[in-house]
Each structure stands twice: as C-alpha cells, then as structure tokens.
Short mmCIF file of C-alpha atoms in Angstrom, two decimals:
data_model
loop_
_atom_site.label_atom_id
_atom_site.label_comp_id
_atom_site.label_asym_id
_atom_site.label_seq_id
_atom_site.Cartn_x
_atom_site.Cartn_y
_atom_site.Cartn_z
CA MET A 1 -0.88 -16.33 11.32
CA LEU A 2 1.18 -13.39 10.08
CA TYR A 3 4.91 -13.76 9.55
CA GLN A 4 7.60 -11.10 9.18
CA ASN A 5 6.80 -8.40 6.56
CA GLN A 6 3.25 -9.69 6.07
CA PHE A 7 0.24 -7.53 6.78
CA TYR A 8 -3.52 -7.94 6.98
CA THR A 9 -6.40 -5.49 6.63
CA ASP A 10 -10.00 -6.09 7.73
CA THR A 11 -13.03 -4.46 9.32
CA LEU A 12 -14.10 -4.87 12.94
CA PRO A 13 -17.76 -4.24 13.87
CA ALA A 14 -18.70 -1.79 16.61
CA GLY A 15 -18.54 -3.34 20.07
CA SER A 16 -15.88 -5.87 19.05
CA ALA A 17 -12.25 -6.32 20.08
CA LEU A 18 -9.07 -7.69 18.53
CA SER A 19 -7.13 -10.36 20.43
CA ILE A 20 -3.46 -10.62 19.46
CA THR A 21 -1.01 -13.40 20.30
CA SER A 22 2.50 -12.24 19.41
CA THR A 23 5.98 -13.76 19.47
CA GLY A 24 7.56 -10.70 17.90
CA THR A 25 6.77 -7.07 17.08
CA GLY A 26 4.24 -5.34 14.90
CA LEU A 27 1.98 -2.35 14.50
CA VAL A 28 -1.81 -1.99 14.32
CA THR A 29 -3.55 1.03 12.80
CA PHE A 30 -7.25 1.48 13.59
CA THR A 31 -9.39 3.80 11.46
CA SER A 32 -12.91 4.77 12.47
CA PRO A 33 -15.22 6.49 9.97
CA GLY A 34 -13.43 9.65 8.87
CA GLN A 35 -10.11 9.53 10.73
CA ILE A 36 -7.31 7.48 12.26
CA THR A 37 -8.13 7.00 15.93
CA LYS A 38 -5.34 4.78 17.20
CA GLN A 39 -1.88 3.48 16.27
CA VAL A 40 -0.60 0.71 18.55
CA SER A 41 2.84 -0.93 18.67
CA ILE A 42 2.78 -4.67 19.39
CA SER A 43 5.55 -6.36 21.36
CA SER A 44 3.55 -8.93 23.35
CA SER A 45 0.15 -10.61 23.43
CA THR A 46 -2.70 -8.21 24.11
CA THR A 47 -6.38 -7.44 23.50
CA LEU A 48 -7.35 -4.15 21.84
CA GLY A 49 -10.88 -2.83 22.21
CA PRO A 50 -13.79 -3.20 22.33
CA PHE A 51 -14.46 -0.17 20.13
CA GLN A 52 -17.49 2.08 20.12
CA TYR A 53 -17.53 2.40 16.32
CA ASP A 54 -16.74 0.18 13.33
CA GLN A 55 -12.99 0.02 12.71
CA LEU A 56 -10.87 -0.58 9.63
CA TYR A 57 -7.66 -2.08 10.96
CA ARG A 58 -4.30 -2.97 9.45
CA VAL A 59 -1.86 -5.28 11.24
CA SER A 60 1.78 -5.30 10.09
CA CYS A 61 4.16 -7.98 11.42
CA LEU A 62 7.68 -6.56 11.72
CA SER A 63 9.29 -9.61 13.33
CA GLY A 64 8.33 -13.03 14.71
CA THR A 65 4.70 -14.02 14.28
CA ILE A 66 1.32 -12.48 15.07
CA ASN A 67 -1.91 -14.44 15.41
CA LEU A 68 -5.23 -12.56 15.30
CA THR A 69 -8.67 -13.39 16.67
CA GLU A 70 -11.65 -11.10 16.27
CA VAL A 71 -13.74 -11.05 19.46
CA LEU A 72 -17.02 -10.05 17.85
CA SER A 73 -19.96 -8.42 19.55
CA ASP A 74 -22.15 -11.25 18.24
CA ALA A 75 -21.20 -14.27 20.38
CA ALA A 76 -22.26 -16.66 17.61
CA ASN A 77 -19.50 -15.27 15.42
CA SER A 78 -16.82 -15.01 18.10
CA VAL A 79 -14.38 -17.35 16.36
CA ALA A 80 -12.80 -16.42 13.03
CA THR A 81 -10.83 -18.91 10.99
CA LEU A 82 -7.51 -18.33 9.27
CA ALA A 83 -6.95 -18.71 5.56
CA THR A 84 -4.05 -17.96 3.24
CA ASP A 85 -4.24 -16.07 -0.04
CA SER A 86 -1.01 -17.41 -1.53
CA GLY A 87 -1.36 -15.30 -4.66
CA ASN A 88 -0.86 -12.10 -2.68
CA ASN A 89 1.41 -13.66 -0.04
CA VAL A 90 -0.97 -12.37 2.60
CA THR A 91 -2.42 -14.43 5.44
CA GLY A 92 -5.70 -13.05 6.70
CA LEU A 93 -8.92 -13.64 8.55
CA VAL A 94 -11.96 -14.96 6.79
CA GLY A 95 -15.25 -13.73 8.20
CA PRO A 96 -18.56 -15.50 8.78
CA GLY A 97 -19.65 -17.60 5.81
CA GLY A 98 -16.10 -18.04 4.60
CA ALA A 99 -16.10 -14.95 2.34
CA SER A 100 -12.88 -12.98 2.17
CA VAL A 101 -13.14 -9.46 3.55
CA MET A 102 -9.72 -8.23 2.37
CA THR A 103 -9.93 -4.48 1.71
CA ILE A 104 -9.06 -3.54 -1.89
CA ARG A 105 -8.59 0.03 -3.11
CA ASN A 106 -7.46 1.99 -6.16
CA GLY A 107 -3.82 2.58 -5.25
CA GLN A 108 -0.53 3.62 -6.82
CA VAL A 109 1.28 0.59 -8.28
CA ALA A 110 4.41 2.07 -9.91
CA ASN A 111 7.10 4.64 -9.23
CA ARG A 112 8.25 7.93 -10.83
CA CYS A 113 4.83 9.61 -10.97
CA GLY A 114 4.22 13.20 -9.96
CA PHE A 115 3.09 16.68 -10.88
CA SER A 116 4.42 19.04 -13.56
CA SER A 117 6.93 21.43 -12.00
CA SER A 118 7.70 23.74 -14.95
CA VAL A 119 5.94 25.58 -17.75
CA TYR A 120 7.40 25.64 -21.26
CA ALA A 121 6.18 28.98 -22.57
CA GLY A 122 4.77 29.15 -26.05
CA TYR A 123 4.54 25.42 -26.81
CA LYS A 124 1.18 23.90 -27.67
CA GLN A 125 2.15 20.26 -28.17
CA CYS A 126 4.67 17.72 -26.90
CA MET A 127 5.32 14.00 -27.33
CA ASN A 128 6.58 12.19 -24.22
CA ARG A 129 7.91 8.79 -23.11
CA SER A 130 8.27 8.30 -19.35
CA ALA A 131 9.74 5.21 -17.67
CA HIS A 132 8.20 3.54 -14.61
CA ARG A 133 8.80 0.37 -12.63
CA ALA A 134 5.90 -1.87 -11.60
CA THR A 135 5.84 -2.41 -7.84
CA GLU A 136 3.55 -5.45 -8.09
CA ASN A 137 2.24 -7.75 -10.81
CA LEU A 138 -0.01 -5.66 -13.05
CA THR A 139 -2.94 -7.01 -15.08
CA SER A 140 -5.08 -3.88 -15.33
CA VAL A 141 -4.16 -0.24 -14.68
CA LYS A 142 -5.57 3.26 -15.04
CA LEU A 143 -3.53 6.39 -15.76
CA VAL A 144 -4.22 9.80 -14.21
CA PHE A 145 -3.09 13.00 -15.98
CA GLY A 146 -3.50 16.68 -15.15
CA ASN A 147 -3.82 19.89 -17.16
CA TRP A 148 -2.00 21.99 -14.58
CA GLY A 149 1.40 22.46 -13.00
CA MET A 150 3.65 24.81 -11.07
CA ASN A 151 4.57 28.25 -12.35
CA GLY A 152 7.21 29.45 -9.92
CA GLY A 153 5.83 28.68 -6.48
CA THR A 154 2.18 28.66 -7.56
CA GLU A 155 -0.06 25.77 -8.56
CA GLN A 156 -1.57 26.99 -11.79
CA ALA A 157 -4.03 25.67 -14.35
CA ASN A 158 -3.13 25.65 -18.00
CA ASP A 159 -5.07 28.59 -19.43
CA ALA A 160 -6.79 26.39 -22.04
CA ALA A 161 -8.18 22.90 -22.50
CA ALA A 162 -5.86 20.10 -23.66
CA THR A 163 -6.18 16.68 -25.26
CA ILE A 164 -4.13 13.56 -24.63
CA GLU A 165 -3.51 10.42 -26.68
CA CYS A 166 -1.65 7.66 -24.92
CA SER A 167 -0.32 4.11 -24.84
CA ILE A 168 1.56 1.81 -22.48
CA GLU A 169 4.72 0.39 -24.01
CA TYR A 170 5.62 -3.05 -22.65
CA PRO A 171 7.68 -4.82 -23.65
CA VAL A 172 9.70 -2.34 -25.73
CA ASP A 173 8.02 -1.61 -29.08
CA THR A 174 4.76 -3.29 -28.00
CA TYR A 175 1.95 -0.77 -27.50
CA THR A 176 -1.39 -1.05 -25.70
CA ARG A 177 -3.61 1.90 -26.46
CA VAL A 178 -5.11 3.78 -23.52
CA THR A 179 -8.66 5.04 -23.88
CA PHE A 180 -10.66 7.70 -22.07
CA SER A 181 -14.41 7.05 -21.76
CA SER A 182 -13.93 4.54 -24.61
CA ALA A 183 -12.40 7.21 -26.89
CA ASN A 184 -8.82 7.26 -28.17
CA ILE A 185 -8.37 10.91 -27.19
CA GLY A 186 -9.03 12.29 -23.72
CA ASN A 187 -10.20 15.86 -23.12
CA MET A 188 -8.82 17.76 -20.14
CA ALA A 189 -10.45 21.01 -19.06
CA SER A 190 -8.21 23.81 -17.82
CA GLY A 191 -6.85 22.82 -14.39
CA ALA A 192 -8.59 19.42 -14.41
CA ASN A 193 -7.40 15.84 -14.01
CA ILE A 194 -8.46 12.97 -16.25
CA THR A 195 -8.44 9.24 -15.45
CA SER A 196 -8.22 6.70 -18.24
CA ASP A 197 -10.31 3.59 -18.67
CA ALA A 198 -8.84 0.40 -17.23
CA VAL A 199 -6.14 -0.95 -19.53
CA LYS A 200 -5.42 -4.68 -19.65
CA VAL A 201 -1.68 -5.35 -19.38
CA SER A 202 0.65 -8.13 -18.29
CA ILE A 203 3.58 -6.48 -16.53
CA PRO A 204 5.44 -8.42 -13.82
CA LYS A 205 6.59 -6.88 -10.57
CA GLY A 206 9.92 -5.12 -11.02
CA ALA A 207 9.63 -4.66 -14.80
CA VAL A 208 10.25 -1.28 -16.46
CA PHE A 209 7.47 -0.06 -18.73
CA TYR A 210 6.86 3.21 -20.55
CA VAL A 211 3.94 5.61 -20.81
CA ARG A 212 3.87 7.37 -24.18
CA ASN A 213 1.60 10.36 -24.64
CA LEU A 214 0.92 13.23 -27.00
CA VAL A 215 -0.44 16.33 -25.24
CA THR A 216 -1.98 19.12 -27.31
CA SER A 217 -3.38 22.48 -26.23
CA PRO A 218 -4.03 24.58 -29.38
CA ASN A 219 -5.33 27.65 -27.53
CA THR A 220 -2.81 27.89 -24.70
CA THR A 221 -0.95 31.17 -24.31
CA THR A 222 1.05 30.21 -21.22
CA GLY A 223 2.39 26.97 -22.70
CA LEU A 224 2.31 23.35 -21.57
CA TYR A 225 3.55 22.03 -18.23
CA GLY A 226 6.06 19.28 -17.53
CA THR A 227 8.51 17.95 -14.95
CA ASP A 228 11.85 19.75 -14.71
CA ASN A 229 14.33 17.20 -16.02
CA THR A 230 17.10 18.66 -13.88
CA TYR A 231 15.71 16.56 -11.04
CA VAL A 232 14.00 13.71 -12.86
CA HIS A 233 16.82 12.58 -15.11
CA SER A 234 20.57 12.20 -14.95
CA SER A 235 23.27 10.58 -16.99
CA GLY A 236 22.83 7.51 -14.80
CA ALA A 237 19.37 7.00 -16.30
CA GLY A 238 20.49 6.93 -19.92
CA SER A 239 19.66 3.28 -20.48
CA TYR A 240 16.00 3.94 -19.73
CA LEU A 241 15.63 6.29 -22.70
CA GLU A 242 13.04 8.65 -21.32
CA GLY A 243 12.52 11.92 -23.09
CA GLN A 244 10.26 14.22 -25.02
CA LYS A 245 9.92 15.85 -28.41
CA TRP A 246 8.53 19.36 -28.37
CA ASN A 247 6.88 20.17 -31.67
CA ALA A 248 8.16 23.56 -32.77
CA SER A 249 5.71 23.45 -35.68
CA TYR A 250 2.15 22.74 -34.57
CA PRO A 251 0.70 20.25 -35.21
CA GLY A 252 3.50 17.72 -35.14
CA THR A 253 3.70 13.97 -35.71
CA ASP A 254 1.85 11.70 -33.26
CA TYR A 255 4.06 8.87 -31.96
CA SER A 256 1.91 8.02 -28.95
CA VAL A 257 1.06 4.54 -30.23
CA SER A 258 4.00 3.78 -32.52
CA GLY A 259 7.70 2.99 -32.21
CA ASN A 260 9.06 5.67 -34.51
CA LEU A 261 10.06 8.21 -31.89
CA VAL A 262 13.72 7.76 -30.95
CA MET A 263 14.58 9.25 -27.57
CA THR A 264 18.23 10.22 -27.17
CA LYS A 265 20.21 11.95 -24.49
CA GLY A 266 19.95 15.66 -25.24
CA THR A 267 22.81 18.11 -25.56
CA GLY A 268 20.90 21.37 -25.36
CA GLY A 269 19.84 21.74 -28.94
CA THR A 270 16.94 23.71 -30.29
CA SER A 271 13.26 23.16 -29.74
CA GLY A 272 11.95 20.27 -31.78
CA ASN A 273 15.00 18.08 -31.24
CA ASN A 274 14.77 14.80 -29.34
CA ASP A 275 15.93 16.35 -26.09
CA GLY A 276 15.63 13.46 -23.65
CA PHE A 277 17.33 14.30 -20.33
CA ASN A 278 17.50 17.99 -21.22
CA ALA A 279 16.76 20.43 -18.42
CA LEU A 280 15.37 22.98 -20.85
CA HIS A 281 12.48 20.80 -21.97
CA PRO A 282 10.07 19.49 -19.31
CA LEU A 283 8.72 15.94 -19.53
CA TYR A 284 4.97 15.41 -19.14
CA ARG A 285 4.23 12.21 -17.22
CA PRO A 286 1.28 10.65 -15.33
CA LEU A 287 0.21 12.02 -11.98
CA ALA A 288 -0.58 8.44 -10.95
CA ILE A 289 -0.68 4.87 -12.25
CA ILE A 290 -3.34 3.02 -10.26
CA ALA A 291 -4.88 -0.42 -9.95
CA GLN A 292 -6.96 -2.47 -7.54
CA THR A 293 -4.48 -3.38 -4.81
CA VAL A 294 -4.07 -4.33 -1.15
CA ASN A 295 -0.45 -3.14 -1.06
CA PRO A 296 0.80 0.11 0.48
CA SER A 297 1.81 3.17 -1.53
CA VAL A 298 3.31 6.50 -0.49
CA LEU A 299 2.81 10.18 -1.31
CA ILE A 300 6.09 12.07 -0.80
CA ALA A 301 5.73 15.80 -0.05
CA GLY A 302 8.61 18.15 0.65
CA ASP A 303 11.49 20.04 -0.94
CA SER A 304 14.31 19.27 -3.39
CA ILE A 305 15.92 16.82 -0.94
CA ALA A 306 12.71 14.76 -0.92
CA MET A 307 12.57 15.09 -4.72
CA GLY A 308 15.94 13.40 -5.05
CA ALA A 309 17.82 16.41 -6.40
CA LYS A 310 21.48 15.63 -7.16
CA ASP A 311 20.67 11.92 -7.32
CA GLY A 312 20.62 9.61 -10.32
CA VAL A 313 18.25 6.69 -10.58
CA ASP A 314 19.35 3.36 -9.14
CA THR A 315 18.90 -0.09 -10.65
CA GLN A 316 15.25 -0.06 -9.55
CA LEU A 317 14.57 3.16 -11.52
CA ALA A 318 14.23 5.03 -8.22
CA ALA A 319 15.61 8.49 -7.41
CA GLY A 320 15.99 10.00 -3.94
CA PHE A 321 16.48 8.08 -0.72
CA TYR A 322 12.77 7.69 0.00
CA GLU A 323 11.89 6.15 -3.34
CA ARG A 324 15.06 4.02 -3.26
CA ALA A 325 14.21 2.63 0.18
CA LEU A 326 10.46 2.15 -0.15
CA LYS A 327 10.19 -0.24 -3.14
CA VAL A 328 6.43 0.43 -3.22
CA GLY A 329 4.24 2.62 -5.40
CA THR A 330 5.17 6.29 -4.97
CA ILE A 331 3.84 9.66 -6.08
CA ASN A 332 6.37 12.45 -5.51
CA VAL A 333 4.90 15.93 -5.11
CA ALA A 334 8.01 17.50 -3.56
CA ARG A 335 9.28 20.71 -5.21
CA SER A 336 12.64 22.44 -5.34
CA GLY A 337 12.75 25.47 -3.06
CA GLU A 338 9.48 24.60 -1.30
CA GLN A 339 8.91 26.32 2.04
CA ILE A 340 6.06 25.07 4.16
CA ILE A 341 5.22 28.63 5.19
CA ALA A 342 4.30 29.31 1.54
CA LEU A 343 1.64 26.58 1.71
CA MET A 344 -0.23 28.12 4.62
CA GLY A 345 -3.62 29.73 4.07
CA GLY A 346 -3.75 29.35 0.29
CA SER A 347 -4.27 26.88 -2.51
CA ASN A 348 -0.66 26.28 -3.55
CA PHE A 349 -0.76 22.67 -2.36
CA THR A 350 -4.38 21.70 -3.02
CA ARG A 351 -3.97 19.85 -6.32
CA ARG A 352 -0.80 18.03 -5.27
CA ALA A 353 -2.21 17.03 -1.87
CA ALA A 354 -5.32 15.60 -3.54
CA LEU A 355 -3.16 12.81 -5.02
CA TYR A 356 -3.12 11.25 -1.53
CA GLN A 357 -6.34 9.48 -2.56
CA TYR A 358 -4.18 6.96 -4.42
CA CYS A 359 -1.84 6.31 -1.48
CA SER A 360 -2.02 4.59 1.90
CA HIS A 361 0.76 6.59 3.61
CA VAL A 362 2.20 10.12 3.41
CA ILE A 363 5.74 11.38 4.05
CA VAL A 364 6.01 15.08 4.94
CA ALA A 365 9.61 16.25 4.54
CA PHE A 366 9.73 20.04 4.81
CA GLY A 367 11.88 22.39 6.85
CA ALA A 368 15.24 22.87 5.10
CA ASN A 369 14.22 25.95 3.14
CA ASP A 370 12.22 27.31 6.07
CA VAL A 371 15.32 27.11 8.28
CA PHE A 372 18.11 28.07 5.88
CA VAL A 373 16.31 30.36 3.40
CA ALA A 374 13.36 31.89 5.25
CA SER A 375 15.15 31.87 8.65
CA ALA A 376 11.90 30.82 10.33
CA ALA A 377 11.81 29.87 14.00
CA ALA A 378 11.62 26.17 14.89
CA ALA A 379 8.30 26.63 16.70
CA THR A 380 6.79 28.32 13.64
CA ILE A 381 7.89 25.47 11.37
CA ILE A 382 6.39 22.87 13.73
CA THR A 383 3.12 24.80 13.83
CA ASN A 384 3.01 24.99 10.04
CA ILE A 385 3.74 21.26 9.62
CA ASN A 386 0.92 20.47 12.04
CA THR A 387 -1.40 22.78 10.09
CA LEU A 388 -0.47 21.17 6.78
CA ILE A 389 -1.15 17.67 8.12
CA SER A 390 -4.46 18.60 9.74
CA THR A 391 -5.58 20.45 6.60
CA TYR A 392 -4.71 17.86 3.98
CA PHE A 393 -3.80 14.52 5.58
CA ALA A 394 -5.86 14.17 8.75
CA ASN A 395 -7.17 10.76 7.66
CA PHE A 396 -3.83 9.18 6.81
CA PRO A 397 -0.78 7.73 8.57
CA VAL A 398 1.80 10.50 8.14
CA TYR A 399 5.56 10.25 8.70
CA VAL A 400 7.74 13.32 9.11
CA SER A 401 11.42 13.80 8.42
CA THR A 402 14.20 15.51 10.33
CA VAL A 403 16.21 18.21 8.53
CA ILE A 404 19.76 17.44 7.40
CA PRO A 405 22.68 19.89 7.76
CA GLN A 406 23.75 22.60 5.36
CA VAL A 407 27.44 23.47 5.29
CA THR A 408 30.22 25.11 3.30
CA THR A 409 33.60 23.49 2.74
CA SER A 410 37.21 24.25 1.90
CA ASP A 411 38.06 20.74 0.65
CA ALA A 412 35.05 19.56 -1.38
CA TYR A 413 33.37 17.99 1.70
CA ILE A 414 36.08 15.33 2.02
CA THR A 415 36.68 15.99 5.73
CA GLU A 416 34.39 17.02 8.57
CA ALA A 417 37.00 19.41 9.98
CA ASN A 418 36.83 21.61 6.89
CA GLN A 419 33.03 21.83 6.84
CA THR A 420 31.50 24.96 8.36
CA VAL A 421 27.92 24.98 9.62
CA LYS A 422 25.57 27.79 8.63
CA ALA A 423 24.29 30.48 10.96
CA GLN A 424 20.86 28.83 11.32
CA GLU A 425 22.30 25.58 12.70
CA SER A 426 20.89 26.11 16.20
CA VAL A 427 17.38 26.45 14.73
CA ARG A 428 17.83 23.19 12.80
CA LEU A 429 18.89 21.38 15.99
CA THR A 430 15.89 22.75 17.91
CA LEU A 431 13.53 21.78 15.10
CA ASN A 432 14.89 18.23 14.89
CA ASN A 433 14.70 17.73 18.65
CA SER A 434 11.07 18.84 18.58
CA ILE A 435 10.25 16.46 15.71
CA ARG A 436 11.92 13.55 17.53
CA ALA A 437 10.05 14.40 20.73
CA GLY A 438 6.64 14.19 19.04
CA GLY A 439 6.10 17.88 18.34
CA VAL A 440 4.31 17.03 15.10
CA VAL A 441 1.08 15.85 16.66
CA GLY A 442 -0.42 14.52 13.43
CA ALA A 443 2.48 12.18 12.69
CA VAL A 444 2.59 8.46 13.47
CA GLY A 445 6.36 8.19 13.01
CA VAL A 446 9.65 9.95 12.23
CA PHE A 447 12.26 9.21 9.58
CA ASP A 448 15.40 10.53 11.22
CA ILE A 449 17.39 11.36 8.08
CA ASP A 450 19.65 13.69 10.06
CA GLN A 451 20.80 10.85 12.30
CA ILE A 452 21.78 8.80 9.24
CA ILE A 453 23.68 11.38 7.22
CA SER A 454 25.09 13.71 9.92
CA ASN A 455 28.27 13.08 11.87
CA SER A 456 26.28 13.32 15.13
CA TYR A 457 22.99 14.62 16.54
CA THR A 458 24.65 17.95 17.34
CA GLY A 459 27.61 17.98 14.96
CA GLY A 460 25.77 19.55 12.04
CA LYS A 461 28.12 18.21 9.35
CA PHE A 462 27.96 15.53 6.68
CA LYS A 463 29.60 12.24 7.58
CA THR A 464 32.91 11.43 5.92
CA PHE A 465 34.71 8.11 5.61
CA GLY A 466 38.37 8.99 5.14
CA THR A 467 38.34 7.58 1.60
CA GLY A 468 37.68 10.72 -0.42
CA ALA A 469 34.09 9.66 -1.05
CA THR A 470 31.51 12.26 -0.03
CA LEU A 471 27.78 12.20 0.75
CA THR A 472 27.20 15.66 -0.79
CA THR A 473 28.65 17.79 -3.55
CA ASP A 474 26.96 21.08 -2.66
CA GLY A 475 26.62 21.02 1.14
CA VAL A 476 22.82 20.98 0.84
CA HIS A 477 21.63 17.83 -0.97
CA PRO A 478 22.79 14.24 -0.69
CA ASN A 479 24.53 13.19 -3.91
CA GLN A 480 24.11 9.76 -5.53
CA LEU A 481 26.27 8.13 -2.86
CA GLY A 482 24.47 10.07 -0.13
CA ASN A 483 21.03 9.04 -1.34
CA GLY A 484 22.06 5.40 -1.65
CA TYR A 485 23.75 5.44 1.76
CA THR A 486 20.68 6.98 3.40
CA ALA A 487 18.24 4.62 1.67
CA ALA A 488 20.21 1.58 2.80
CA GLN A 489 19.82 2.59 6.46
CA LEU A 490 16.28 3.94 6.33
CA ASN A 491 13.84 1.73 8.26
CA VAL A 492 10.72 1.68 6.13
CA GLY A 493 9.56 -1.76 7.25
CA LEU A 494 6.21 -0.43 8.46
CA ILE A 495 5.30 1.00 5.07
CA ARG A 496 6.59 -2.01 3.15
#
C-alpha cells in the first residue's frame, strides 16, 4: 500500500500487467529498454498492460492510497506480497522468493552543484569551500569534478591538465579526506571529469556540509574555471561562509584538509585575498555529489531565471524557485543569457547535459532570451525545445516551464498600472499557450511559472500586492520575494 507522497519502483516482466486499486490520485511512469514509453495519471482503479517488453515502472501516490498487484506472465507467480522498508519510508512489492527488487542508482543527493560558468584568466591555482545541504541521510558519497567550463557562450575545456585535492567538512572543522583511485590527489585531463572514490560520512538529511578543494593547473594559459558568484552567492548567504582564495603566487598554501582557511565576505580586494561572495573571483565546486539512492533528483537547465539570479539562498541553502521548491538533490546547469537557439547543432550543451546521468528528472526552462533578446518566433522556440529534449533527454521525464513577463516601470514595479510590457509580449503569450497545450512533445508536464507570477494569463505584468512589496527589481528576474513566492505555489509533488 502506498500513501500520499510515497513512491515505489520495480521491474515488470514482458507479457505482464499492473493492477492498481486507488482511492486517490497518482502517476505511473513506464520505461522500456532505452526510452520512456508511457506516463499514466491515476485517479481510479485500473489495469495497465500487459506489455510487450520488460518495463521499469515508478508509481507515485499524490493523494489517498494506491495498492499494486503485479499480474505476471507466469501464473505461478501471479500474486506479489507487500512489505515495508521503514528505513526509507517506502512501501513496495517484494518479488518471488521474498527478495527486494527496489531499484537503486547513483543519484544526486545534495543541492548547489553545477558547472563552472566563468574563467579567471591567468590563475593556475585556487582553494575553495562550497556549501551544500544533504537531501537525504548520507553514509557514503562520491564527488564529481570537471576540468572545463563556460567561456562566454561556449563550453570549453581547460587548455591543460589539472589536479585536485579534496575533503568533506562535516561538522565544521572536521575533515574527511576524499581520494581518487586510492590516491590523495586526483588527475583531470583537459576537458575531462573525475569521480572520487566512495567516502564514508555520517551526514543527516537537511544538514549543511562543505566541500573543500585545491585545484591546480600549472600549465594553463587560459586560467581556471569557476562559478560566477554574482548568481551563486548573496549577502543573505553570509552565515554559510562559502568562498575561495585565489593564489596570486603559485604555488600557494593547501588548506583542502585543514581548518586554517578563513572565508570572509569579500569587498572587492585584490587577487589573493579571501574573497568569499565576490563576483570577481569564481568559486570551483563539484559538478555532482552522488550516492546509492532510490530518491528522485533533478537536473535544471535554462537561463538566469532558472539559475536563481537576483535571489539569495533561503534557510534550506537553496537559491531560485525550482531549488527552493524541490527539496531534493539538484544539479543546476542553467546559464545567464542562455538562448536555446545557441544550443542547436553544436556541442555547447554536451558536457552539461551529460550530468543528467545522476538525475531522475529534468527541468527545461528556456525561452526568455529567445523571445526578448533574439526576437525568435514562438514556433521556432518550440521546435528548438523539442530538438533539445530529443537530442539529450529522450530517456528521461522532462518538465518544461512557461516564460514570465519582462516589463519596464515608472514606480519601481510597485503597481501594475505603471508597468509597461515589451514589444515581444505577443510572442511570449503565443509561446506559453503552445507550451500549455502540449506543443513540447517530449515533455511529461509543465511548470506554469507565468501563471504564478503574472497578474493574469494575458496581462503580461508582475503581480503586485498594494503593500509596496515587489516580486522583481529589474522587470526580468524574480527577486528574493519573487522566488520565494513562486516556490511556495509551485506544485512539484510528482518529483518529490
């Protein structure tokens, strides 16, 4: 028996069916070898199948209860018994012989992971401390790092090999060394990723922990890559003490496994200072933090709105309305200024998209820059979104997002009457209507962000509340209030 917010994953042999007795609502995703073949909403009792091929299925109970019975092709095994794994709070089927058949995978188990969005020219070494929140109880994790990043709008390999030395800091000032093929130092070829050995930890769900690393590339001429702190950090995150120390004199001191590096909120300063939270100095962080898990995790792809630009982190160390709402492991590969048309027919998304292997779901949230910067037609944007999904995410449940308004104002966005929509507004409306109507054929669902933050489906302005509080400060991105307001109303129950 599944109850609200519980889910179960299992395999169903070819020729078999799934009988469902439901008192509420739910969703079943069936995956045959190689691709998702069927997504079915449940609102009453039904039988699904039989299926021609083996199926991996996932049942999520959104309300009420759902009882499952596998109707197997082998009549001798036509009755499956129910058992409860209380440790994972998951109720599931136990197959013939009583052995559990729960599917386990290497999945993302923390937040605030992602690619390097900037290059810091001329620097060969940096010391970093990034903060993350565990999204489940962690006893063993692996870290994934990359020797590449974005240079402008191009995915680009560092022009030389790099090494990394690393530890996990939890609790504060307690360090567990991370090894790579049993060595203390990992070697990353130009453009390559590296995955650490499994590291034994004891980090409870919801706890903040830190990844400390020293990255060195003696022969680089382009410089090292990191995440642009303009979008990763804000004054609201000061208590988490993330940051980096760029070593102006190479080689510098290694603090990757010690507590001597003091991270402070930066004020601009010169290279070599402790410039935590400084937009001039990118922070190098893991691409992924993975563990054996049965829980969902999400890859977020899109533009600066999906990144969480203009937001500060909330009490859960989450930035942007998607990460705030999801409360599961996330990898954010969204980039400021990204246009989906720039990702067509090239390799500018290949490395980022490959991180989907650590996630169970994908959110595709493009369109704002295509509409308001590139002035692309709605039909072209839909075609490009479909191409992106079929190229990179054909095997995954993908959710797409509607595009929020862009406006100017004469009173700091305090009233709707003094907001003025931009010339491309009609294209945005057409695009959103197409997304809502199922125009993105590779998507299994829509997150209607526009409906949450706009004053109406056709109004094209940010909501106001008559209190002086605003959901935006630039007419483009939700601010901290806007991200929190959107996250609170975003229905992510399926992914949870």
